[in-house]
PDB file of C-alpha atoms in Angstrom:
ATOM      1  CA  MET A  12     -17.338  10.375 -11.974  1.00 29.00           C
ATOM      2  CA  GLN A  13     -14.344  12.688 -12.076  1.00 34.00           C
ATOM      3  CA  VAL A  14     -14.648  16.319 -11.039  1.00 31.00           C
ATOM      4  CA  LYS A  15     -12.259  19.242 -11.176  1.00 34.00           C
ATOM      5  CA  GLU A  16     -10.162  19.500  -8.031  1.00 36.00           C
ATOM      6  CA  GLN A  17     -10.414  22.833  -6.212  1.00 37.00           C
ATOM      7  CA  ASN A  18      -9.028  24.637  -3.162  1.00 39.00           C
ATOM      8  CA  LEU A  19      -5.579  23.017  -3.338  1.00 41.00           C
ATOM      9  CA  TYR A  20      -2.602  25.332  -2.986  1.00 39.00           C
ATOM     10  CA  PRO A  21       0.781  24.646  -4.665  1.00 41.00           C
ATOM     11  CA  ALA A  22       3.055  22.424  -2.559  1.00 41.00           C
ATOM     12  CA  SER A  23       5.919  24.889  -2.957  1.00 42.00           C
ATOM     13  CA  SER A  24       4.095  27.724  -1.217  1.00 46.00           C
ATOM     14  CA  PRO A  25       1.697  26.571   1.507  1.00 53.00           C
ATOM     15  CA  LYS A  26       0.043  29.175   3.626  1.00 60.00           C
ATOM     16  CA  ASP A  27       1.745  29.714   6.975  1.00 60.00           C
ATOM     17  CA  SER A  28      -1.616  29.367   8.720  1.00 65.00           C
ATOM     18  CA  ASP A  29      -2.033  25.897   7.205  1.00 78.00           C
ATOM     19  CA  ARG A  30       1.324  24.568   8.412  1.00 89.00           C
ATOM     20  CA  TRP A  31       0.326  21.847  10.860  1.00 92.00           C
ATOM     21  CA  TRP A  32       3.604  19.905  10.824  1.00 94.00           C
ATOM     22  CA  SER A  33       7.014  20.386  12.489  1.00 94.00           C
ATOM     23  CA  LYS A  34      10.426  18.724  12.622  1.00 94.00           C
ATOM     24  CA  ASP A  35       8.880  16.111  14.895  1.00 95.00           C
ATOM     25  CA  THR A  36       6.394  15.054  12.205  1.00 96.00           C
ATOM     26  CA  VAL A  37       7.555  11.693  10.842  1.00 97.00           C
ATOM     27  CA  ALA A  38       6.972  10.447   7.306  1.00 98.00           C
ATOM     28  CA  ILE A  39       7.923   7.156   5.649  1.00 98.00           C
ATOM     29  CA  VAL A  40       8.385   6.876   1.882  1.00 98.00           C
ATOM     30  CA  THR A  41       8.945   3.385   0.460  1.00 98.00           C
ATOM     31  CA  GLY A  42      10.948   2.603  -2.668  1.00 96.00           C
ATOM     32  CA  ALA A  43      12.635   5.982  -2.384  1.00 96.00           C
ATOM     33  CA  ASN A  44      16.212   5.648  -3.592  1.00 96.00           C
ATOM     34  CA  LYS A  45      15.218   7.030  -7.023  1.00 93.00           C
ATOM     35  CA  GLY A  46      12.339   8.361  -9.098  1.00 92.00           C
ATOM     36  CA  ILE A  47       9.148   9.690  -7.557  1.00 88.00           C
ATOM     37  CA  GLY A  48       9.956   8.196  -4.159  1.00 94.00           C
ATOM     38  CA  PHE A  49      13.288  10.020  -3.953  1.00 96.00           C
ATOM     39  CA  SER A  50      11.646  13.266  -5.031  1.00 95.00           C
ATOM     40  CA  MET A  51       8.881  12.794  -2.453  1.00 96.00           C
ATOM     41  CA  VAL A  52      11.480  12.408   0.307  1.00 97.00           C
ATOM     42  CA  LYS A  53      13.227  15.562  -0.904  1.00 95.00           C
ATOM     43  CA  GLN A  54       9.989  17.559  -1.020  1.00 94.00           C
ATOM     44  CA  LEU A  55       8.835  16.486   2.449  1.00 97.00           C
ATOM     45  CA  ALA A  56      12.273  16.971   4.026  1.00 96.00           C
ATOM     46  CA  LYS A  57      12.601  20.457   2.531  1.00 94.00           C
ATOM     47  CA  MET A  58       9.251  21.299   4.102  1.00 94.00           C
ATOM     48  CA  GLY A  59      10.836  20.554   7.484  1.00 95.00           C
ATOM     49  CA  LEU A  60       9.608  17.029   8.287  1.00 97.00           C
ATOM     50  CA  THR A  61      11.666  14.093   9.487  1.00 97.00           C
ATOM     51  CA  VAL A  62      11.588  11.574   6.640  1.00 98.00           C
ATOM     52  CA  ILE A  63      12.407   7.876   6.534  1.00 98.00           C
ATOM     53  CA  LEU A  64      13.741   6.857   3.113  1.00 98.00           C
ATOM     54  CA  THR A  65      13.404   3.121   2.515  1.00 98.00           C
ATOM     55  CA  ALA A  66      14.897   1.047  -0.265  1.00 98.00           C
ATOM     56  CA  ARG A  67      15.455  -2.621  -0.974  1.00 97.00           C
ATOM     57  CA  ASN A  68      19.119  -2.126  -1.904  1.00 97.00           C
ATOM     58  CA  VAL A  69      21.190  -0.948   1.068  1.00 97.00           C
ATOM     59  CA  GLU A  70      23.981   0.689  -0.935  1.00 97.00           C
ATOM     60  CA  ARG A  71      21.592   2.608  -3.194  1.00 97.00           C
ATOM     61  CA  GLY A  72      19.487   3.685  -0.242  1.00 97.00           C
ATOM     62  CA  ARG A  73      22.474   5.043   1.643  1.00 97.00           C
ATOM     63  CA  GLN A  74      23.741   6.823  -1.454  1.00 96.00           C
ATOM     64  CA  ALA A  75      20.329   8.468  -1.889  1.00 96.00           C
ATOM     65  CA  VAL A  76      20.364   9.777   1.700  1.00 96.00           C
ATOM     66  CA  GLU A  77      23.935  11.028   1.327  1.00 94.00           C
ATOM     67  CA  LYS A  78      22.957  12.911  -1.830  1.00 93.00           C
ATOM     68  CA  LEU A  79      20.068  14.593  -0.023  1.00 93.00           C
ATOM     69  CA  ARG A  80      22.238  15.542   2.921  1.00 88.00           C
ATOM     70  CA  GLU A  81      24.901  16.991   0.626  1.00 86.00           C
ATOM     71  CA  ASP A  82      22.428  19.376  -0.976  1.00 72.00           C
ATOM     72  CA  ASP A  83      20.703  20.514   2.219  1.00 76.00           C
ATOM     73  CA  ASP A  84      20.768  19.921   5.943  1.00 80.00           C
ATOM     74  CA  LEU A  85      17.712  17.695   5.816  1.00 92.00           C
ATOM     75  CA  ARG A  86      16.370  15.285   8.442  1.00 95.00           C
ATOM     76  CA  VAL A  87      16.439  12.115   6.315  1.00 97.00           C
ATOM     77  CA  HIS A  88      17.167   8.610   7.585  1.00 97.00           C
ATOM     78  CA  PHE A  89      17.672   5.394   5.634  1.00 98.00           C
ATOM     79  CA  TYR A  90      16.128   2.027   6.521  1.00 98.00           C
ATOM     80  CA  GLN A  91      16.374  -1.109   4.423  1.00 98.00           C
ATOM     81  CA  LEU A  92      12.986  -2.468   3.362  1.00 98.00           C
ATOM     82  CA  ASP A  93      11.995  -5.026   0.766  1.00 98.00           C
ATOM     83  CA  ILE A  94       8.248  -4.535   0.522  1.00 97.00           C
ATOM     84  CA  SER A  95       7.814  -7.944  -1.125  1.00 97.00           C
ATOM     85  CA  ASP A  96       9.344  -9.794   1.856  1.00 98.00           C
ATOM     86  CA  PRO A  97       7.215 -10.133   5.034  1.00 98.00           C
ATOM     87  CA  SER A  98      10.334 -10.775   7.150  1.00 98.00           C
ATOM     88  CA  SER A  99      11.872  -7.533   5.870  1.00 98.00           C
ATOM     89  CA  ILE A 100       8.677  -5.645   6.724  1.00 98.00           C
ATOM     90  CA  LYS A 101       8.707  -7.142  10.222  1.00 98.00           C
ATOM     91  CA  ALA A 102      12.359  -6.166  10.764  1.00 98.00           C
ATOM     92  CA  PHE A 103      11.794  -2.631   9.455  1.00 98.00           C
ATOM     93  CA  VAL A 104       8.727  -2.046  11.623  1.00 98.00           C
ATOM     94  CA  SER A 105      10.599  -3.288  14.670  1.00 98.00           C
ATOM     95  CA  GLU A 106      13.524  -0.927  14.030  1.00 98.00           C
ATOM     96  CA  PHE A 107      11.237   1.991  13.272  1.00 98.00           C
ATOM     97  CA  GLN A 108       9.236   1.429  16.448  1.00 98.00           C
ATOM     98  CA  LYS A 109      12.430   1.325  18.504  1.00 98.00           C
ATOM     99  CA  ASP A 110      13.857   4.493  16.943  1.00 98.00           C
ATOM    100  CA  PHE A 111      10.737   6.638  16.436  1.00 97.00           C
ATOM    101  CA  GLY A 112       7.657   4.937  17.863  1.00 95.00           C
ATOM    102  CA  VAL A 113       5.092   7.141  16.083  1.00 96.00           C
ATOM    103  CA  LEU A 114       4.195   7.821  12.464  1.00 97.00           C
ATOM    104  CA  ASP A 115       2.302  10.711  10.851  1.00 97.00           C
ATOM    105  CA  ILE A 116       2.569  10.058   7.092  1.00 98.00           C
ATOM    106  CA  LEU A 117       3.040   6.852   5.093  1.00 98.00           C
ATOM    107  CA  VAL A 118       3.675   7.099   1.353  1.00 98.00           C
ATOM    108  CA  ASN A 119       3.475   3.654  -0.259  1.00 98.00           C
ATOM    109  CA  ASN A 120       5.537   4.283  -3.377  1.00 96.00           C
ATOM    110  CA  ALA A 121       7.501   1.031  -3.853  1.00 97.00           C
ATOM    111  CA  ALA A 122       6.235  -0.918  -6.863  1.00 95.00           C
ATOM    112  CA  VAL A 123       7.469  -3.020  -9.762  1.00 95.00           C
ATOM    113  CA  SER A 124       6.512  -3.702 -13.358  1.00 92.00           C
ATOM    114  CA  PHE A 125       8.323  -5.976 -15.783  1.00 93.00           C
ATOM    115  CA  ASN A 126       6.703  -4.671 -18.958  1.00 89.00           C
ATOM    116  CA  ASP A 127       8.111  -2.172 -21.418  1.00 86.00           C
ATOM    117  CA  ILE A 128       5.690   0.594 -22.387  1.00 79.00           C
ATOM    118  CA  HIS A 129       4.160  -1.283 -25.323  1.00 83.00           C
ATOM    119  CA  GLU A 130       4.476  -4.810 -23.897  1.00 90.00           C
ATOM    120  CA  ASN A 131       2.015  -6.865 -21.903  1.00 94.00           C
ATOM    121  CA  ASN A 132       3.225 -10.117 -20.409  1.00 93.00           C
ATOM    122  CA  VAL A 133       2.397 -11.712 -17.063  1.00 97.00           C
ATOM    123  CA  GLU A 134       5.536 -13.762 -16.596  1.00 96.00           C
ATOM    124  CA  HIS A 135       6.196 -12.136 -13.213  1.00 97.00           C
ATOM    125  CA  ALA A 136       2.565 -11.696 -12.152  1.00 98.00           C
ATOM    126  CA  GLU A 137       3.012 -13.204  -8.693  1.00 98.00           C
ATOM    127  CA  THR A 138       5.963 -10.916  -7.904  1.00 98.00           C
ATOM    128  CA  VAL A 139       4.030  -7.882  -9.132  1.00 98.00           C
ATOM    129  CA  ILE A 140       0.977  -8.718  -7.003  1.00 98.00           C
ATOM    130  CA  THR A 141       3.118  -9.472  -3.944  1.00 98.00           C
ATOM    131  CA  THR A 142       5.088  -6.235  -4.243  1.00 98.00           C
ATOM    132  CA  ASN A 143       2.374  -3.820  -5.335  1.00 98.00           C
ATOM    133  CA  PHE A 144      -0.582  -5.058  -3.278  1.00 98.00           C
ATOM    134  CA  TYR A 145       0.317  -7.450  -0.482  1.00 98.00           C
ATOM    135  CA  GLY A 146       3.439  -5.496   0.475  1.00 98.00           C
ATOM    136  CA  PRO A 147       1.741  -2.125   1.096  1.00 98.00           C
ATOM    137  CA  LYS A 148      -1.189  -3.897   2.755  1.00 98.00           C
ATOM    138  CA  LEU A 149       1.051  -5.727   5.240  1.00 98.00           C
ATOM    139  CA  LEU A 150       3.106  -2.591   5.903  1.00 98.00           C
ATOM    140  CA  ILE A 151      -0.015  -0.564   6.696  1.00 98.00           C
ATOM    141  CA  GLU A 152      -1.319  -3.271   9.016  1.00 98.00           C
ATOM    142  CA  SER A 153       2.068  -3.602  10.747  1.00 98.00           C
ATOM    143  CA  LEU A 154       2.499   0.146  11.264  1.00 98.00           C
ATOM    144  CA  PHE A 155      -1.093   0.771  12.297  1.00 95.00           C
ATOM    145  CA  PRO A 156      -0.423   0.689  16.073  1.00 94.00           C
ATOM    146  CA  MET A 157       2.161   3.477  15.591  1.00 96.00           C
ATOM    147  CA  PHE A 158      -0.078   5.895  13.704  1.00 95.00           C
ATOM    148  CA  ARG A 159      -0.176   9.138  15.686  1.00 88.00           C
ATOM    149  CA  ARG A 160      -3.878   9.972  15.708  1.00 72.00           C
ATOM    150  CA  SER A 161      -4.170  11.805  19.022  1.00 65.00           C
ATOM    151  CA  ASN A 162      -3.062  15.314  18.014  1.00 66.00           C
ATOM    152  CA  SER A 163      -3.623  15.273  14.266  1.00 77.00           C
ATOM    153  CA  ILE A 164      -4.670  13.017  11.403  1.00 89.00           C
ATOM    154  CA  THR A 165      -2.413  10.234  10.189  1.00 94.00           C
ATOM    155  CA  ARG A 166      -2.133  10.230   6.404  1.00 96.00           C
ATOM    156  CA  ILE A 167      -1.700   7.262   4.080  1.00 97.00           C
ATOM    157  CA  LEU A 168      -0.970   8.119   0.446  1.00 97.00           C
ATOM    158  CA  ASN A 169      -0.842   5.107  -1.865  1.00 97.00           C
ATOM    159  CA  MET A 170       0.927   5.772  -5.154  1.00 94.00           C
ATOM    160  CA  THR A 171      -1.141   4.055  -7.796  1.00 94.00           C
ATOM    161  CA  SER A 172      -2.236   4.193 -11.428  1.00 91.00           C
ATOM    162  CA  ARG A 173      -5.302   4.913 -13.520  1.00 90.00           C
ATOM    163  CA  LEU A 174      -4.596   1.500 -15.080  1.00 92.00           C
ATOM    164  CA  GLY A 175      -6.032   0.123 -11.854  1.00 92.00           C
ATOM    165  CA  THR A 176      -9.362   1.937 -11.946  1.00 92.00           C
ATOM    166  CA  ILE A 177     -12.530  -0.140 -11.980  1.00 93.00           C
ATOM    167  CA  ASN A 178     -13.506   0.933 -15.488  1.00 92.00           C
ATOM    168  CA  LYS A 179     -10.496  -0.984 -16.825  1.00 94.00           C
ATOM    169  CA  MET A 180     -12.075  -4.227 -15.591  1.00 96.00           C
ATOM    170  CA  LYS A 181     -14.140  -5.860 -18.357  1.00 95.00           C
ATOM    171  CA  ASN A 182     -15.261  -8.927 -16.388  1.00 94.00           C
ATOM    172  CA  PRO A 183     -18.870  -8.002 -15.404  1.00 95.00           C
ATOM    173  CA  ASN A 184     -18.976 -10.179 -12.271  1.00 94.00           C
ATOM    174  CA  MET A 185     -15.686  -8.828 -10.963  1.00 95.00           C
ATOM    175  CA  LYS A 186     -16.690  -5.284 -11.809  1.00 95.00           C
ATOM    176  CA  GLU A 187     -19.984  -5.646  -9.943  1.00 96.00           C
ATOM    177  CA  MET A 188     -18.173  -7.013  -6.915  1.00 96.00           C
ATOM    178  CA  LEU A 189     -15.646  -4.162  -6.901  1.00 95.00           C
ATOM    179  CA  LEU A 190     -18.394  -1.549  -7.148  1.00 95.00           C
ATOM    180  CA  ASN A 191     -20.204  -2.954  -4.114  1.00 95.00           C
ATOM    181  CA  GLU A 192     -20.087  -0.569  -1.155  1.00 93.00           C
ATOM    182  CA  ASP A 193     -19.690  -3.581   1.141  1.00 95.00           C
ATOM    183  CA  LEU A 194     -16.602  -4.885  -0.663  1.00 97.00           C
ATOM    184  CA  SER A 195     -14.364  -6.837   1.721  1.00 97.00           C
ATOM    185  CA  VAL A 196     -10.629  -7.510   1.889  1.00 98.00           C
ATOM    186  CA  GLU A 197     -11.398 -11.202   1.450  1.00 98.00           C
ATOM    187  CA  GLN A 198     -13.127 -10.459  -1.856  1.00 98.00           C
ATOM    188  CA  ILE A 199     -10.147  -8.451  -3.087  1.00 98.00           C
ATOM    189  CA  GLU A 200      -7.841 -11.347  -2.251  1.00 98.00           C
ATOM    190  CA  GLU A 201     -10.254 -13.726  -3.962  1.00 97.00           C
ATOM    191  CA  MET A 202     -10.029 -11.568  -7.094  1.00 98.00           C
ATOM    192  CA  VAL A 203      -6.229 -11.540  -6.970  1.00 98.00           C
ATOM    193  CA  ASN A 204      -6.081 -15.317  -6.503  1.00 98.00           C
ATOM    194  CA  LYS A 205      -8.451 -15.830  -9.417  1.00 98.00           C
ATOM    195  CA  PHE A 206      -6.229 -13.682 -11.616  1.00 98.00           C
ATOM    196  CA  LEU A 207      -3.110 -15.602 -10.615  1.00 98.00           C
ATOM    197  CA  GLY A 208      -4.977 -18.844 -11.281  1.00 98.00           C
ATOM    198  CA  ASN A 209      -5.914 -17.611 -14.758  1.00 98.00           C
ATOM    199  CA  VAL A 210      -2.259 -16.719 -15.352  1.00 98.00           C
ATOM    200  CA  LYS A 211      -1.154 -20.152 -14.240  1.00 97.00           C
ATOM    201  CA  ASN A 212      -3.545 -21.999 -16.557  1.00 97.00           C
ATOM    202  CA  GLY A 213      -3.044 -19.567 -19.439  1.00 96.00           C
ATOM    203  CA  THR A 214      -6.610 -18.228 -19.649  1.00 97.00           C
ATOM    204  CA  TRP A 215      -6.014 -14.667 -18.411  1.00 97.00           C
ATOM    205  CA  LYS A 216      -6.335 -13.028 -21.841  1.00 95.00           C
ATOM    206  CA  ASN A 217     -10.047 -13.841 -22.259  1.00 95.00           C
ATOM    207  CA  LYS A 218     -11.287 -13.374 -18.677  1.00 96.00           C
ATOM    208  CA  GLY A 219     -11.941  -9.631 -18.843  1.00 96.00           C
ATOM    209  CA  TRP A 220      -8.883  -8.453 -16.923  1.00 97.00           C
ATOM    210  CA  PRO A 221      -7.427  -4.989 -17.718  1.00 96.00           C
ATOM    211  CA  GLU A 222      -5.821  -5.021 -21.161  1.00 94.00           C
ATOM    212  CA  ILE A 223      -2.765  -2.808 -20.560  1.00 93.00           C
ATOM    213  CA  TRP A 224       0.055  -3.950 -18.252  1.00 94.00           C
ATOM    214  CA  THR A 225      -2.399  -6.518 -16.946  1.00 97.00           C
ATOM    215  CA  ASP A 226      -0.553  -7.794 -13.868  1.00 97.00           C
ATOM    216  CA  TYR A 227       0.437  -4.273 -12.826  1.00 96.00           C
ATOM    217  CA  ALA A 228      -3.123  -3.026 -13.407  1.00 96.00           C
ATOM    218  CA  VAL A 229      -4.629  -5.831 -11.301  1.00 98.00           C
ATOM    219  CA  SER A 230      -2.153  -5.126  -8.488  1.00 98.00           C
ATOM    220  CA  LYS A 231      -3.106  -1.437  -8.466  1.00 96.00           C
ATOM    221  CA  LEU A 232      -6.803  -2.283  -8.759  1.00 97.00           C
ATOM    222  CA  ALA A 233      -6.410  -4.372  -5.616  1.00 98.00           C
ATOM    223  CA  LEU A 234      -4.506  -1.580  -3.825  1.00 97.00           C
ATOM    224  CA  ASN A 235      -7.094   1.030  -4.811  1.00 96.00           C
ATOM    225  CA  SER A 236      -9.914  -1.200  -3.591  1.00 97.00           C
ATOM    226  CA  TYR A 237      -8.117  -1.919  -0.318  1.00 97.00           C
ATOM    227  CA  SER A 238      -7.600   1.838   0.166  1.00 97.00           C
ATOM    228  CA  ARG A 239     -11.325   2.371  -0.256  1.00 96.00           C
ATOM    229  CA  ILE A 240     -12.060  -0.190   2.445  1.00 97.00           C
ATOM    230  CA  LEU A 241      -9.571   1.432   4.834  1.00 97.00           C
ATOM    231  CA  ALA A 242     -11.038   4.888   4.232  1.00 96.00           C
ATOM    232  CA  ARG A 243     -14.536   3.563   4.889  1.00 94.00           C
ATOM    233  CA  LYS A 244     -13.626   1.529   7.976  1.00 94.00           C
ATOM    234  CA  TYR A 245     -11.284   4.020   9.661  1.00 93.00           C
ATOM    235  CA  ASN A 246     -12.925   7.384   9.065  1.00 86.00           C
ATOM    236  CA  LYS A 247     -11.291  10.687   9.924  1.00 86.00           C
ATOM    237  CA  GLU A 248     -13.760  11.684  12.598  1.00 84.00           C
ATOM    238  CA  ASP A 249     -13.586   8.514  14.716  1.00 85.00           C
ATOM    239  CA  TYR A 250     -10.121   7.162  13.907  1.00 89.00           C
ATOM    240  CA  GLY A 251      -8.090  10.183  12.794  1.00 91.00           C
ATOM    241  CA  LEU A 252      -6.978   8.471   9.600  1.00 94.00           C
ATOM    242  CA  SER A 253      -6.962   9.713   5.987  1.00 95.00           C
ATOM    243  CA  VAL A 254      -6.362   7.257   3.121  1.00 96.00           C
ATOM    244  CA  ASN A 255      -6.015   8.502  -0.447  1.00 96.00           C
ATOM    245  CA  CYS A 256      -4.536   7.277  -3.738  1.00 96.00           C
ATOM    246  CA  PHE A 257      -2.469   9.287  -6.185  1.00 94.00           C
ATOM    247  CA  CYS A 258      -1.805   8.446  -9.829  1.00 91.00           C
ATOM    248  CA  PRO A 259       1.080  10.703 -10.946  1.00 86.00           C
ATOM    249  CA  GLY A 260       0.417  10.070 -14.624  1.00 74.00           C
ATOM    250  CA  PHE A 261       2.987   9.337 -17.325  1.00 62.00           C
ATOM    251  CA  THR A 262       6.121  10.248 -15.375  1.00 57.00           C
ATOM    252  CA  GLN A 263       9.762  10.066 -16.478  1.00 60.00           C
ATOM    253  CA  THR A 264      11.079   7.232 -14.287  1.00 61.00           C
ATOM    254  CA  SER A 265      12.961   3.962 -14.712  1.00 65.00           C
ATOM    255  CA  MET A 266       9.614   2.146 -14.931  1.00 62.00           C
ATOM    256  CA  THR A 267       8.803   4.097 -18.116  1.00 59.00           C
ATOM    257  CA  LYS A 268      12.417   3.916 -19.364  1.00 61.00           C
ATOM    258  CA  GLY A 269      12.713   7.672 -18.871  1.00 60.00           C
ATOM    259  CA  LYS A 270       9.733   8.517 -21.062  1.00 63.00           C
ATOM    260  CA  GLY A 271       6.838  10.646 -19.889  1.00 58.00           C
ATOM    261  CA  THR A 272       5.125  14.003 -19.995  1.00 58.00           C
ATOM    262  CA  HIS A 273       6.673  15.336 -16.793  1.00 61.00           C
ATOM    263  CA  SER A 274       9.465  14.723 -14.300  1.00 74.00           C
ATOM    264  CA  ALA A 275       9.496  12.857 -11.008  1.00 75.00           C
ATOM    265  CA  ASP A 276       9.961  16.199  -9.238  1.00 83.00           C
ATOM    266  CA  ASP A 277       6.762  17.494 -10.847  1.00 86.00           C
ATOM    267  CA  ALA A 278       4.808  14.466  -9.651  1.00 85.00           C
ATOM    268  CA  ALA A 279       6.338  14.554  -6.181  1.00 88.00           C
ATOM    269  CA  GLU A 280       5.515  18.234  -5.710  1.00 89.00           C
ATOM    270  CA  PHE A 281       1.817  17.520  -6.038  1.00 89.00           C
ATOM    271  CA  GLY A 282       2.090  14.273  -4.052  1.00 92.00           C
ATOM    272  CA  ALA A 283       3.743  16.083  -1.158  1.00 94.00           C
ATOM    273  CA  MET A 284       1.041  18.737  -1.253  1.00 93.00           C
ATOM    274  CA  LEU A 285      -1.621  16.025  -0.932  1.00 93.00           C
ATOM    275  CA  ALA A 286       0.200  14.485   2.023  1.00 95.00           C
ATOM    276  CA  LEU A 287       0.483  17.865   3.768  1.00 95.00           C
ATOM    277  CA  LEU A 288      -3.002  19.238   3.266  1.00 93.00           C
ATOM    278  CA  PRO A 289      -4.270  20.975   6.407  1.00 92.00           C
ATOM    279  CA  PRO A 290      -6.812  19.000   8.446  1.00 90.00           C
ATOM    280  CA  GLN A 291      -9.731  21.173   7.360  1.00 88.00           C
ATOM    281  CA  LEU A 292      -9.019  20.459   3.674  1.00 89.00           C
ATOM    282  CA  LEU A 293      -7.787  16.890   4.041  1.00 91.00           C
ATOM    283  CA  PRO A 294     -10.072  14.377   2.306  1.00 92.00           C
ATOM    284  CA  THR A 295     -10.174  10.618   2.631  1.00 94.00           C
ATOM    285  CA  GLY A 296     -11.167   7.902   0.187  1.00 94.00           C
ATOM    286  CA  LYS A 297     -10.121   9.957  -2.841  1.00 93.00           C
ATOM    287  CA  PHE A 298      -8.306   9.005  -6.063  1.00 92.00           C
ATOM    288  CA  TYR A 299      -6.172  11.795  -7.520  1.00 91.00           C
ATOM    289  CA  ILE A 300      -4.981  11.809 -11.136  1.00 85.00           C
ATOM    290  CA  GLY A 301      -2.275  14.112 -12.470  1.00 72.00           C
ATOM    291  CA  PHE A 302       0.600  16.099 -11.017  1.00 56.00           C
ATOM    292  CA  GLY A 303      -0.999  19.533 -10.885  1.00 52.00           C
ATOM    293  CA  PRO A 304      -4.507  20.871 -10.350  1.00 50.00           C
ATOM    294  CA  GLY A 305      -6.217  18.000 -12.099  1.00 51.00           C
ATOM    295  CA  PHE A 306      -8.908  15.479 -11.424  1.00 59.00           C
ATOM    296  CA  VAL A 307     -10.159  13.769  -8.327  1.00 67.00           C
ATOM    297  CA  SER A 308     -12.785  11.086  -7.881  1.00 69.00           C
ATOM    298  CA  LYS A 309     -14.073   8.805  -5.153  1.00 68.00           C
ATOM    299  CA  LEU A 310     -12.213   5.551  -4.710  1.00 72.00           C
TER     300      LEU A 310
END
């Protein structure tokens, strides 16, 4: 059930008493050379954090950092990262550990979709699943030893979509499994493999999978479910970890061909606010929808 979100201040004007971060607070934003990711880097850097901007394309990533540094004297660093390539993740984590060693905020923004707004094909389903689910999962697992949980709470914010909510799943057996409080990572991977199998044999249309942007929706359904498991397993009190998901809504980005109800800056403003909530207000295991005071529900 969704409920009205309360007690969240605007990201542009946090209370001084709630400012828990400093220039030594380190955030990583993936897929950040443009769109919401770029705007998230800008928001966090303007708030005074040290921000790692990652992008698959080296030239575009460097250009993005140069643009940010031209506008303001911001602490932004570029690292190449292809979230769909395990070897790239390994190399990035190694470099990050050598240069910084600790991490406070991870924003998993990098994602792909090969559908136009009114299309629904699964030609690139394996790439979509690899990039949108397995990539963030492996990055979280690889960075986990570097999460700084001693003095504060490490925050993971997974950028996702309402297309990946459980109510979009029409397959009753899959839906029942996903709703189980004891859902496991192995079951999520089993679901993903079953979907890819259905794609391969051409039966995916009548198996109860989400009907809109099906491969993208399944990838985000898997990421949302994985986030729920992380939030349950590594609770704030014992592990100092907060894991939440944020659906920015219909945003004007390259994925939507520039169409949408609001800009990437609008979405990033609220996303940055979620990432910077003070410890006493910081939730875990939540799914946020919208780019302003909107709706929140349990994962």
